[in-house]
Structure formats: C-alpha cells, structure tokens
PDB file of C-alpha atoms and ligand atoms in Angstrom:
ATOM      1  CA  UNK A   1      37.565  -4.836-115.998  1.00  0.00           C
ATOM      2  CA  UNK A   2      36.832  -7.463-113.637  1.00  0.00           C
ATOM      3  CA  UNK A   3      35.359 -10.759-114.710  1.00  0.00           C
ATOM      4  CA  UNK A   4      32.494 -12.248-112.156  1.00  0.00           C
ATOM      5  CA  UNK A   5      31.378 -15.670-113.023  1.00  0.00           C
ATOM      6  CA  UNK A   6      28.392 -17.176-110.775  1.00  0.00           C
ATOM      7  CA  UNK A   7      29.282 -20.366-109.700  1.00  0.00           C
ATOM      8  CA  UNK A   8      26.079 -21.532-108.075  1.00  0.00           C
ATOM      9  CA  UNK A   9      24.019 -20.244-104.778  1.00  0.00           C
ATOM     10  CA  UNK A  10      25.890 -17.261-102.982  1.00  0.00           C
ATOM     11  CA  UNK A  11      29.776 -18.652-104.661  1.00  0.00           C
ATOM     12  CA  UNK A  12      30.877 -16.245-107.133  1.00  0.00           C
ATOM     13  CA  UNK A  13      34.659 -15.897-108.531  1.00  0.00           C
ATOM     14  CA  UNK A  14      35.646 -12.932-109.390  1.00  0.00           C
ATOM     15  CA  UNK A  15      39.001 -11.980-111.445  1.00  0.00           C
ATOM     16  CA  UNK A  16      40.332  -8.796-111.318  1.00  0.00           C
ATOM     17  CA  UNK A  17      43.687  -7.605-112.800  1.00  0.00           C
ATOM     18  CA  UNK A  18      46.113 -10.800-111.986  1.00  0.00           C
ATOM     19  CA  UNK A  19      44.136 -11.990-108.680  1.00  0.00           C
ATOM     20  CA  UNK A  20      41.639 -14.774-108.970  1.00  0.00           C
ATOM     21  CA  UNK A  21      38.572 -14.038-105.639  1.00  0.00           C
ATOM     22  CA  UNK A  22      36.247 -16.766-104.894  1.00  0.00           C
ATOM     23  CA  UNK A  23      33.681 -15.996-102.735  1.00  0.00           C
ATOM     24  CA  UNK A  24      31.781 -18.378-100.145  1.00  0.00           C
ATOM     25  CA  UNK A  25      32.883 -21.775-101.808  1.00  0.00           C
ATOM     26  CA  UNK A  26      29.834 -24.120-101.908  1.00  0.00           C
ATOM     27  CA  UNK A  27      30.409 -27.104-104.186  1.00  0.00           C
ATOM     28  CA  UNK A  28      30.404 -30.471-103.174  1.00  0.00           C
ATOM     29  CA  UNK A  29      26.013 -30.728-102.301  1.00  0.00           C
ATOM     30  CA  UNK A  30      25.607 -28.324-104.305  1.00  0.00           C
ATOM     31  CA  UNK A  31      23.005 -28.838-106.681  1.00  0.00           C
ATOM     32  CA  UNK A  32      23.190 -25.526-108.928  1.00  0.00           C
ATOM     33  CA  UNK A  33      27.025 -26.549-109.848  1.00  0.00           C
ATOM     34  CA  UNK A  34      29.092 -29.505-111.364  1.00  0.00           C
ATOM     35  CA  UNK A  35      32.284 -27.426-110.499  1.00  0.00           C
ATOM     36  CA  UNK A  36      34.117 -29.330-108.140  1.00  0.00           C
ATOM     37  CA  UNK A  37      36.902 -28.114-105.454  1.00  0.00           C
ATOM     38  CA  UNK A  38      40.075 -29.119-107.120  1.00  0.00           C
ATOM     39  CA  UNK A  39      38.845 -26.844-110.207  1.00  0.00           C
ATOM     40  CA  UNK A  40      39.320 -23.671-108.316  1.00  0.00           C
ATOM     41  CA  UNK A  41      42.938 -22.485-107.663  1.00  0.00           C
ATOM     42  CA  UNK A  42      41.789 -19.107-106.208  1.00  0.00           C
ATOM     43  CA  UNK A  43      44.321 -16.409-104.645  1.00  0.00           C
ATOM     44  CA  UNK A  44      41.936 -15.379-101.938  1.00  0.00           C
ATOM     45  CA  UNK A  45      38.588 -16.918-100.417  1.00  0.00           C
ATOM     46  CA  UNK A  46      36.329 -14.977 -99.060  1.00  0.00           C
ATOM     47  CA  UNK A  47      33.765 -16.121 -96.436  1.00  0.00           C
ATOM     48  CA  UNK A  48      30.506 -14.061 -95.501  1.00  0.00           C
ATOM     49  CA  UNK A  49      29.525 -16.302 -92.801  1.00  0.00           C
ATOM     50  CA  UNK A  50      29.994 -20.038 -91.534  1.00  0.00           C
ATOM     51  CA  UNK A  51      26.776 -21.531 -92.472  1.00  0.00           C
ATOM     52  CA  UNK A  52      27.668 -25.104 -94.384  1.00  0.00           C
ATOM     53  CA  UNK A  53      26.457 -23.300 -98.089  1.00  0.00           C
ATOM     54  CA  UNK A  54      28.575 -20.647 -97.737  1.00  0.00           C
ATOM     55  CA  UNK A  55      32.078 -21.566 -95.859  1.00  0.00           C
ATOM     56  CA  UNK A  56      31.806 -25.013 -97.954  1.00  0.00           C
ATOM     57  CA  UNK A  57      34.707 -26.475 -99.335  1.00  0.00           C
ATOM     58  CA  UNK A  58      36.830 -23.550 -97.807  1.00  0.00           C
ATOM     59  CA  UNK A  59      39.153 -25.770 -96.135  1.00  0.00           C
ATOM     60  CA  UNK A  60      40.004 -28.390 -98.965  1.00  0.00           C
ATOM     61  CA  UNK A  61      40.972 -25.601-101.440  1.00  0.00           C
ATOM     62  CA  UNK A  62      42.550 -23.047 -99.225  1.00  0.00           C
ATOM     63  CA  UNK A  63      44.658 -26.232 -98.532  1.00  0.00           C
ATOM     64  CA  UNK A  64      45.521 -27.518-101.912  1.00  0.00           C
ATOM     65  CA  UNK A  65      46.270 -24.291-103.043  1.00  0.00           C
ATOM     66  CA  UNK A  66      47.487 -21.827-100.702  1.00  0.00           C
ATOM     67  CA  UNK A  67      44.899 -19.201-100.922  1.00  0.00           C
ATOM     68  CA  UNK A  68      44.456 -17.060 -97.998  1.00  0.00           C
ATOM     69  CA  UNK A  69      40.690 -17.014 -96.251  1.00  0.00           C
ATOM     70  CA  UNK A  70      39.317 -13.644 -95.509  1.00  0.00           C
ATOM     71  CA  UNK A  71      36.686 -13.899 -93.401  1.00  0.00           C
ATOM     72  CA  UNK A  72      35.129 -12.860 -89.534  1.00  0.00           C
ATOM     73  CA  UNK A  73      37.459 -13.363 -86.593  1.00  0.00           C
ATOM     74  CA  UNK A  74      35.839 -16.113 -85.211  1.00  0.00           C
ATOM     75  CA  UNK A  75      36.102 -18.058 -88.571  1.00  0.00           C
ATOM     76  CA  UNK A  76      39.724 -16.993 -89.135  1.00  0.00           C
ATOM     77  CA  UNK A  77      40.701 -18.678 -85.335  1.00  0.00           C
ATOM     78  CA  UNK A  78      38.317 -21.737 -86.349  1.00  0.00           C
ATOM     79  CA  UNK A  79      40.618 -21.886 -90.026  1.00  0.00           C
ATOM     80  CA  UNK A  80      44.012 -21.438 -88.746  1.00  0.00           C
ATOM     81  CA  UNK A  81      43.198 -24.274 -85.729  1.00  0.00           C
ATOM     82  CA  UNK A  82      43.228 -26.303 -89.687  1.00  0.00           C
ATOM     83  CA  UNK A  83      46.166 -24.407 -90.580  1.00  0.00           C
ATOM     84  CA  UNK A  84      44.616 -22.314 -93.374  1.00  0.00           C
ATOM     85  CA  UNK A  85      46.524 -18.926 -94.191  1.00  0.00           C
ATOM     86  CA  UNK A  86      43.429 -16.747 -92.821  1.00  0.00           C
ATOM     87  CA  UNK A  87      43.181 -12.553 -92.476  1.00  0.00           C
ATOM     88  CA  UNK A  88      40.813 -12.108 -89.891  1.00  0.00           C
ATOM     89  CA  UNK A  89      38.059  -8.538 -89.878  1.00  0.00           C
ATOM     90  CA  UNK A  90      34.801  -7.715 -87.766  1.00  0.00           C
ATOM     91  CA  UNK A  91      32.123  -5.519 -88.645  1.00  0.00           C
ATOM     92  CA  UNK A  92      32.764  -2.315 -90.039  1.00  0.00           C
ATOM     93  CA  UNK A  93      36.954  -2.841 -90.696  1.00  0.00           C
ATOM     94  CA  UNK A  94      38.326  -1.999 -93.901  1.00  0.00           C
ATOM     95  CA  UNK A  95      41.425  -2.978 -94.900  1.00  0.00           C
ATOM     96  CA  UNK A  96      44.276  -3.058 -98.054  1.00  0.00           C
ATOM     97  CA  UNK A  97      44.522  -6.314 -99.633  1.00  0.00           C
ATOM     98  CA  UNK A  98      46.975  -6.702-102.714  1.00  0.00           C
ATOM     99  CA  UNK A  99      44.129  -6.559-104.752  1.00  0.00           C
ATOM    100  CA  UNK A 100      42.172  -3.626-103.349  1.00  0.00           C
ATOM    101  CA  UNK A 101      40.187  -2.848 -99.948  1.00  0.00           C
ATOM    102  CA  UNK A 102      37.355  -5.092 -98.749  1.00  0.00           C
ATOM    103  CA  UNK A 103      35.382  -4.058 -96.061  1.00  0.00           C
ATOM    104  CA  UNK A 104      33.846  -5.968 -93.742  1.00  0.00           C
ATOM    105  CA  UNK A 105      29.894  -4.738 -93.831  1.00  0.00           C
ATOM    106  CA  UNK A 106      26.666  -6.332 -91.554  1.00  0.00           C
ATOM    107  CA  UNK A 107      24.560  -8.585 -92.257  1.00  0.00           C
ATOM    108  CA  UNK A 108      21.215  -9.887 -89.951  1.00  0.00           C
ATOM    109  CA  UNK A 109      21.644 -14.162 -90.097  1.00  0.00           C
ATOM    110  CA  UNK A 110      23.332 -16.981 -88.224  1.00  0.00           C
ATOM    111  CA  UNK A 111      26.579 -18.069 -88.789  1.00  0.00           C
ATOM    112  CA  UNK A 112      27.266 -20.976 -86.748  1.00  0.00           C
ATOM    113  CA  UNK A 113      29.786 -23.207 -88.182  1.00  0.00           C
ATOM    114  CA  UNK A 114      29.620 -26.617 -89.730  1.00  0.00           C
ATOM    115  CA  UNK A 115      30.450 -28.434 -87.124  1.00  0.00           C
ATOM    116  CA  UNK A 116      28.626 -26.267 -84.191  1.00  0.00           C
ATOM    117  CA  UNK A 117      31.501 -24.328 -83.187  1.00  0.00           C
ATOM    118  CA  UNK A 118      30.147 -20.374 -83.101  1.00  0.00           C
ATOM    119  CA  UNK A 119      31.001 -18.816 -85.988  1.00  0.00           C
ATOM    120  CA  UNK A 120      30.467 -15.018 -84.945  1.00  0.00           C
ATOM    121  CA  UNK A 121      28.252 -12.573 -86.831  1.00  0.00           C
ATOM    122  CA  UNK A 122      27.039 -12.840 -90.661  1.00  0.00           C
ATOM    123  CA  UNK A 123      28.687 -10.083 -93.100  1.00  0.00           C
ATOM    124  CA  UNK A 124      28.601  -8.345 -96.072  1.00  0.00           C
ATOM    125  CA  UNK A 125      31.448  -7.849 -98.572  1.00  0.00           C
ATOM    126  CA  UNK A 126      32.090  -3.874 -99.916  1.00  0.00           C
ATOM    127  CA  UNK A 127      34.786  -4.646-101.921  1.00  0.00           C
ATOM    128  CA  UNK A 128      36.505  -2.041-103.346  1.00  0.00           C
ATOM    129  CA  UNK A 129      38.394  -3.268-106.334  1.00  0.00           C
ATOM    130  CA  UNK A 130      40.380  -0.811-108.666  1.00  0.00           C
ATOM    131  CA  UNK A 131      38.374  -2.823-111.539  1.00  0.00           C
ATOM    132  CA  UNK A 132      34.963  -1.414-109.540  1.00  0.00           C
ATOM    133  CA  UNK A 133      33.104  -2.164-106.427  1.00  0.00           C
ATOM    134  CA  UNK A 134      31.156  -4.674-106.013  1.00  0.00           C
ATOM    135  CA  UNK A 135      28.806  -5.617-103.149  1.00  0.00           C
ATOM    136  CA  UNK A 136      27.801  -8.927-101.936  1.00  0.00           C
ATOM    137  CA  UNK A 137      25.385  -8.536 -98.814  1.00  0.00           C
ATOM    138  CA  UNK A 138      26.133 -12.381 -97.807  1.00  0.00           C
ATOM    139  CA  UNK A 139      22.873 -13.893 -96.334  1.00  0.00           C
ATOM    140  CA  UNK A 140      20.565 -11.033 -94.501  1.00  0.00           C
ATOM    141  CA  UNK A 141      17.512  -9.518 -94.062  1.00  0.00           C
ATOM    142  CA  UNK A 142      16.761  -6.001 -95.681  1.00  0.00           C
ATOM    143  CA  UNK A 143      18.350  -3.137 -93.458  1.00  0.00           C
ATOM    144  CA  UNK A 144      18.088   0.382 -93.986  1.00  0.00           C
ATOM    145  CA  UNK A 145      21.898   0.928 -93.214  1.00  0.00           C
ATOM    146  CA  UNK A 146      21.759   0.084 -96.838  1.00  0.00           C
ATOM    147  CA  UNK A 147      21.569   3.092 -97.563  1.00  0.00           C
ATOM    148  CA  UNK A 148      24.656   4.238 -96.161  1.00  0.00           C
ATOM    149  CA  UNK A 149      26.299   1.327 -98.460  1.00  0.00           C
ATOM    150  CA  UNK A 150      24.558   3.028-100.991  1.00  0.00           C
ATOM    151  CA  UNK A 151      27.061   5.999-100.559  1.00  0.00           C
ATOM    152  CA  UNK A 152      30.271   4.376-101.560  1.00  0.00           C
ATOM    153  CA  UNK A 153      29.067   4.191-105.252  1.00  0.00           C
ATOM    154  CA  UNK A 154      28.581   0.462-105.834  1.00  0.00           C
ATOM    155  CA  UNK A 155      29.055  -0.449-109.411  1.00  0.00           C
ATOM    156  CA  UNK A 156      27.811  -4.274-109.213  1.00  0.00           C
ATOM    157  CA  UNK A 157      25.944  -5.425-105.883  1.00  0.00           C
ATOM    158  CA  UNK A 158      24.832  -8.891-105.470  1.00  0.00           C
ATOM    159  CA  UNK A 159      21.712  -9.606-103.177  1.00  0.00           C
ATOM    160  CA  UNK A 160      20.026 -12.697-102.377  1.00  0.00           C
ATOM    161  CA  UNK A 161      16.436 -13.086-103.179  1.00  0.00           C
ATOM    162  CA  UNK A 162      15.300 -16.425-102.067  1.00  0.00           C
ATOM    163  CA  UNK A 163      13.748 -15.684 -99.270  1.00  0.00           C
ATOM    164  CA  UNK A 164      12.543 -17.924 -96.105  1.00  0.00           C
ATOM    165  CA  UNK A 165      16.669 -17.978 -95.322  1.00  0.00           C
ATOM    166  CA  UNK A 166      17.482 -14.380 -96.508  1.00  0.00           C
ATOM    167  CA  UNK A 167      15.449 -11.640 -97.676  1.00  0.00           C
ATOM    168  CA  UNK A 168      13.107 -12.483-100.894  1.00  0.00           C
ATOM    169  CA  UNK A 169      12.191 -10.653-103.938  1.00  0.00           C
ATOM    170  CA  UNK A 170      10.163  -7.750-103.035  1.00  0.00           C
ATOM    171  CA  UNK A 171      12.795  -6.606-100.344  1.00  0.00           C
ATOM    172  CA  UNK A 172      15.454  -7.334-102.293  1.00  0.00           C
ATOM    173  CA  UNK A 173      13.835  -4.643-104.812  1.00  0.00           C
ATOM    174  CA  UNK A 174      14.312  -2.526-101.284  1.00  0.00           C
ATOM    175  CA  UNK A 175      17.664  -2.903-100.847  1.00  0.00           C
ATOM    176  CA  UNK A 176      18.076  -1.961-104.402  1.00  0.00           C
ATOM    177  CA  UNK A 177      16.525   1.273-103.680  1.00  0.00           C
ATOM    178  CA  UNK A 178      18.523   1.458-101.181  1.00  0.00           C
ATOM    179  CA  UNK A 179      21.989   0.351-102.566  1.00  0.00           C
ATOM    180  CA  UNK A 180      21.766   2.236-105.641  1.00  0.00           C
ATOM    181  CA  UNK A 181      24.200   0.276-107.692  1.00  0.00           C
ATOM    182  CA  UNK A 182      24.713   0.784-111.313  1.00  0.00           C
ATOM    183  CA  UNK A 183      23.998  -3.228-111.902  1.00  0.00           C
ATOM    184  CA  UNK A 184      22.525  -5.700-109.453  1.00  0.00           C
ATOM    185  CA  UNK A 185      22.366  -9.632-109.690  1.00  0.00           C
ATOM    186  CA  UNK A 186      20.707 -11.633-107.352  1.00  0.00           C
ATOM    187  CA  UNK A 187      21.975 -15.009-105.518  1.00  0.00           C
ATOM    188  CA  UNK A 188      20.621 -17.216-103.139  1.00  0.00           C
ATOM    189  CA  UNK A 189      17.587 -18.704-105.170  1.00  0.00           C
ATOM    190  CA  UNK A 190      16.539 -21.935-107.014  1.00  0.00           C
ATOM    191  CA  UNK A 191      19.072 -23.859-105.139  1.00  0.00           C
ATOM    192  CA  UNK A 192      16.098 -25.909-103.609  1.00  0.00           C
ATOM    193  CA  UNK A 193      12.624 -25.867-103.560  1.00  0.00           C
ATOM    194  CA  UNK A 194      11.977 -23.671-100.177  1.00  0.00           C
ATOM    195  CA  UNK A 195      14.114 -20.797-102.229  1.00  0.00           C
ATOM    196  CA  UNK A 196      12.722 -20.854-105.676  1.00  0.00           C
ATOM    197  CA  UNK A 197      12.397 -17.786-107.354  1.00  0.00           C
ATOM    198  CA  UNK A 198      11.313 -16.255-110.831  1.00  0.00           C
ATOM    199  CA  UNK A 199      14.500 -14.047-111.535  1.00  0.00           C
ATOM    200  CA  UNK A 200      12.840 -12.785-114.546  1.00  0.00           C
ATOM    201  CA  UNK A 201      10.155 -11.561-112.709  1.00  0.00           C
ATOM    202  CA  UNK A 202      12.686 -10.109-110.327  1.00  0.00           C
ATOM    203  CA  UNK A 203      14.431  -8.326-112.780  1.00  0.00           C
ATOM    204  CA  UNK A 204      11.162  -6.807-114.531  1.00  0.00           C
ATOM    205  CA  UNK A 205      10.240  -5.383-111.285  1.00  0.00           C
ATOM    206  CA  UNK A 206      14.190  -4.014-110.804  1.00  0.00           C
ATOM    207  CA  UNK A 207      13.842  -2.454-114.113  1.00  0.00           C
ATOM    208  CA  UNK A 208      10.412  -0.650-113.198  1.00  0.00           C
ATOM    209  CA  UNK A 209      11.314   0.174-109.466  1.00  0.00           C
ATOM    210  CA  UNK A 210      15.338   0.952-109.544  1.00  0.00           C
ATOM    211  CA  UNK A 211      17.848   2.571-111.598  1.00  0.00           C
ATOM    212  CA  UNK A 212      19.940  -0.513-111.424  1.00  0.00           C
ATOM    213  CA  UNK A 213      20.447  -2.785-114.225  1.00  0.00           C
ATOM    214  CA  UNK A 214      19.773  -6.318-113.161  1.00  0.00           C
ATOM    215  CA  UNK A 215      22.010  -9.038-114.566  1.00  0.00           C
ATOM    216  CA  UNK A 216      20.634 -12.716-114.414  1.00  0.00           C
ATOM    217  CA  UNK A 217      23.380 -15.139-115.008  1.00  0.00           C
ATOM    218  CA  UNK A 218      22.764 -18.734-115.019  1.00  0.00           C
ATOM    219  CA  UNK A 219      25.344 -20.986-112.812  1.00  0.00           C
ATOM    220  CA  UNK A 220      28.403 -21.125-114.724  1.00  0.00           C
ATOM    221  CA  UNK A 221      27.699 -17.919-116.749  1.00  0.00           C
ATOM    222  CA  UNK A 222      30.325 -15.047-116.649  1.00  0.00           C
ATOM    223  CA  UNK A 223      29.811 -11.620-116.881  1.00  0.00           C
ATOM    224  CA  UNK A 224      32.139  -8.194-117.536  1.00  0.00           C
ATOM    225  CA  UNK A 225      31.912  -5.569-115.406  1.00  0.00           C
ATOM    226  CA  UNK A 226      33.474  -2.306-116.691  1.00  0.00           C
ATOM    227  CA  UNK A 227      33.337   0.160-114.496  1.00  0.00           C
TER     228      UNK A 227
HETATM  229 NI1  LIG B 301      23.320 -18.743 -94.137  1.00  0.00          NI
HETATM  230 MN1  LIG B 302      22.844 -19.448 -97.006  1.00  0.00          MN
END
C-alpha cells in the first residue's frame, strides 16, 4: 500500500514501504499549502521539470536532509554545482532505485530553471513502485504517446488540468482515455486564478467518459492506494 498525500499544485509525497518520495517540492509562494520546507524529511525528490513551481524548495531540503534529487540531466549538473546528492535520467531511461523503477517519460513544456540557466526537457514520472504504479505526467500538453503509457498498467496517474500552462479539463479527460489507469487525480489547478478549475465537474465527466476512478483530494488530504 502506498500512501499519496497532495501537498498543493503538482507536489505530492508519496510513502511506500519504508521510503518517504516527494515529488516537485513547491512550498514557500505557494498559496494551496501552509507546509513549509523544514516539514519534509523526504528520502528522494523527484523533479519533473525546472520551472520555479515545480523544482521549488528542492535545494533547501535536499540539503537539510540528505535526500537524493532525481531528476533530468541538465537539472542533476545544475543540483550537484549546489552540492545536492542528484541521479541524473533523460527521456525514455528507466532505472532501479531502492524503492522501485522510475522511468523517465515526455512531457511537451518549458523547463528553464529558476534562475535562467536551461533546464533541459519537461518529463513525466512512470514510477513503478512494488506498492503500484503511479503516473505523474509533470506539466504537458495531451499526447497520444499516452497511449503507449497506457500499456504498463497504471494503477494511480496524476494529470494536470488547469489549463493555459498545461493541458485543461477536457484533454485531460483525453489522456485518461488514453492512460487507462485504474484511479486518476488531477493537479495543477486552483493554485491561481488563470488555472481555476471545477474538479467536481472534472470528475463527473471522468466518471461518464473513462473507466478510471477519479480521486479529488484537497491540499493536505491523503489517500491509500492498494493496488
Ligand atoms: Ni511548468
Ligand atoms: Mn507548472
């Protein structure tokens, strides 16, 4: 069983046997969470792409508490010139991690880095846990290589559905389609006005267009996923 608590925006921590995942680390301006840095103590970080609400407050945890940063290459050299423990993948690389396989999936976005240093291309996270897989597309348009995702029987995938930044609620439906995951939450909404979303709505129109079960969580709400 693996726990996944949304934190706020695209962050999500995820526990799964005795390792503690948190997954692009947006805290400090953001407005969906009071969590602050110093109350995560994660093993592993994981970045989908270096846009300032998603790499976040990578480098102030990572450094107070060890965790190694899995992210894009270009991120990884950009982390260890901070001397962060960082694991670096591209597009398309899986690999074994102590606490399962993650592989590194595409994503159509930006990704330049906080401070305007190029932060490669935008990705997706298949991570295959032995608690389940779960999917977090990152920030992206819809993409009909979706469907290939679809194929390595995703138990929970997490999609954005604010629109104007990332793909909204109809295509998110899409990718749904296209995922076919047994549950499906979205992220990536409400944070601010230009992304506001009816998640309700969203999730009526999952129910009547998918086979997925959608899961709405509010920030800070935690959710069981048994595979
Ligand atoms: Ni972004
Ligand atoms: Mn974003």
């Amino acid at each position: 069983m693996a726990q996944v608590t949304f934190i706020g925006h695209s962050c999500f921590e995820i526990v799964s046997g005795e390792t503690t995942l948190l997954i692009d680390p947006f805290l400090n301006g953001n407005p969906s969470t009071d969590r602050t840095p110093d109350s995560f103590s994660p093993d592993y970080i994981l970045i989908t792409h270096g846009h300032g609400d998603h790499i976040g407050d990578t480098v102030e945890i990572a450094k107070r508490c060890g965790a190694t940063v899995i992210a894009n290459y270009e991120i990884f050299e950009w982390l260890s010139k901070q001397e962060i423990q960082a694991h670096g993948m591209q597009m398309g690389g899986e690999f074994e991690f102590p606490f399962g396989r993650m592989k590194m999936t595409i994503a159509f976005h930006g990704s330049m880095l906080p401070d305007g240093s190029y932060g490669g291309n935008p990705a997706g996270l298949m991570l295959k846990l032995p608690t389940g897989t779960i999917y977090h597309a990152g920030d992206t348009a819809l993409f009909s290589d979706m469907q290939l995702y679809g194929d390595e029987g995703i138990d929970l995938a997490i999609v954005p559905i604010g629109d104007n930044y990332t793909m909204g609620p109809r295509d998110a439906v899409r990718a749904t389609q296209f995922l076919k995951p047994r549950q499906v939450m979205p992220c990536h909404y409400n944070t601010w006005p230009p992304i506001a979303q009816d998640a309700a709505a969203w999730a009526h129109e999952i129910r009547a267009n998918t086979t997925a079960e959608p899961v709405i969580l509010e920030p800070g709400q935690s959710f069981e996923l048994v595979k």
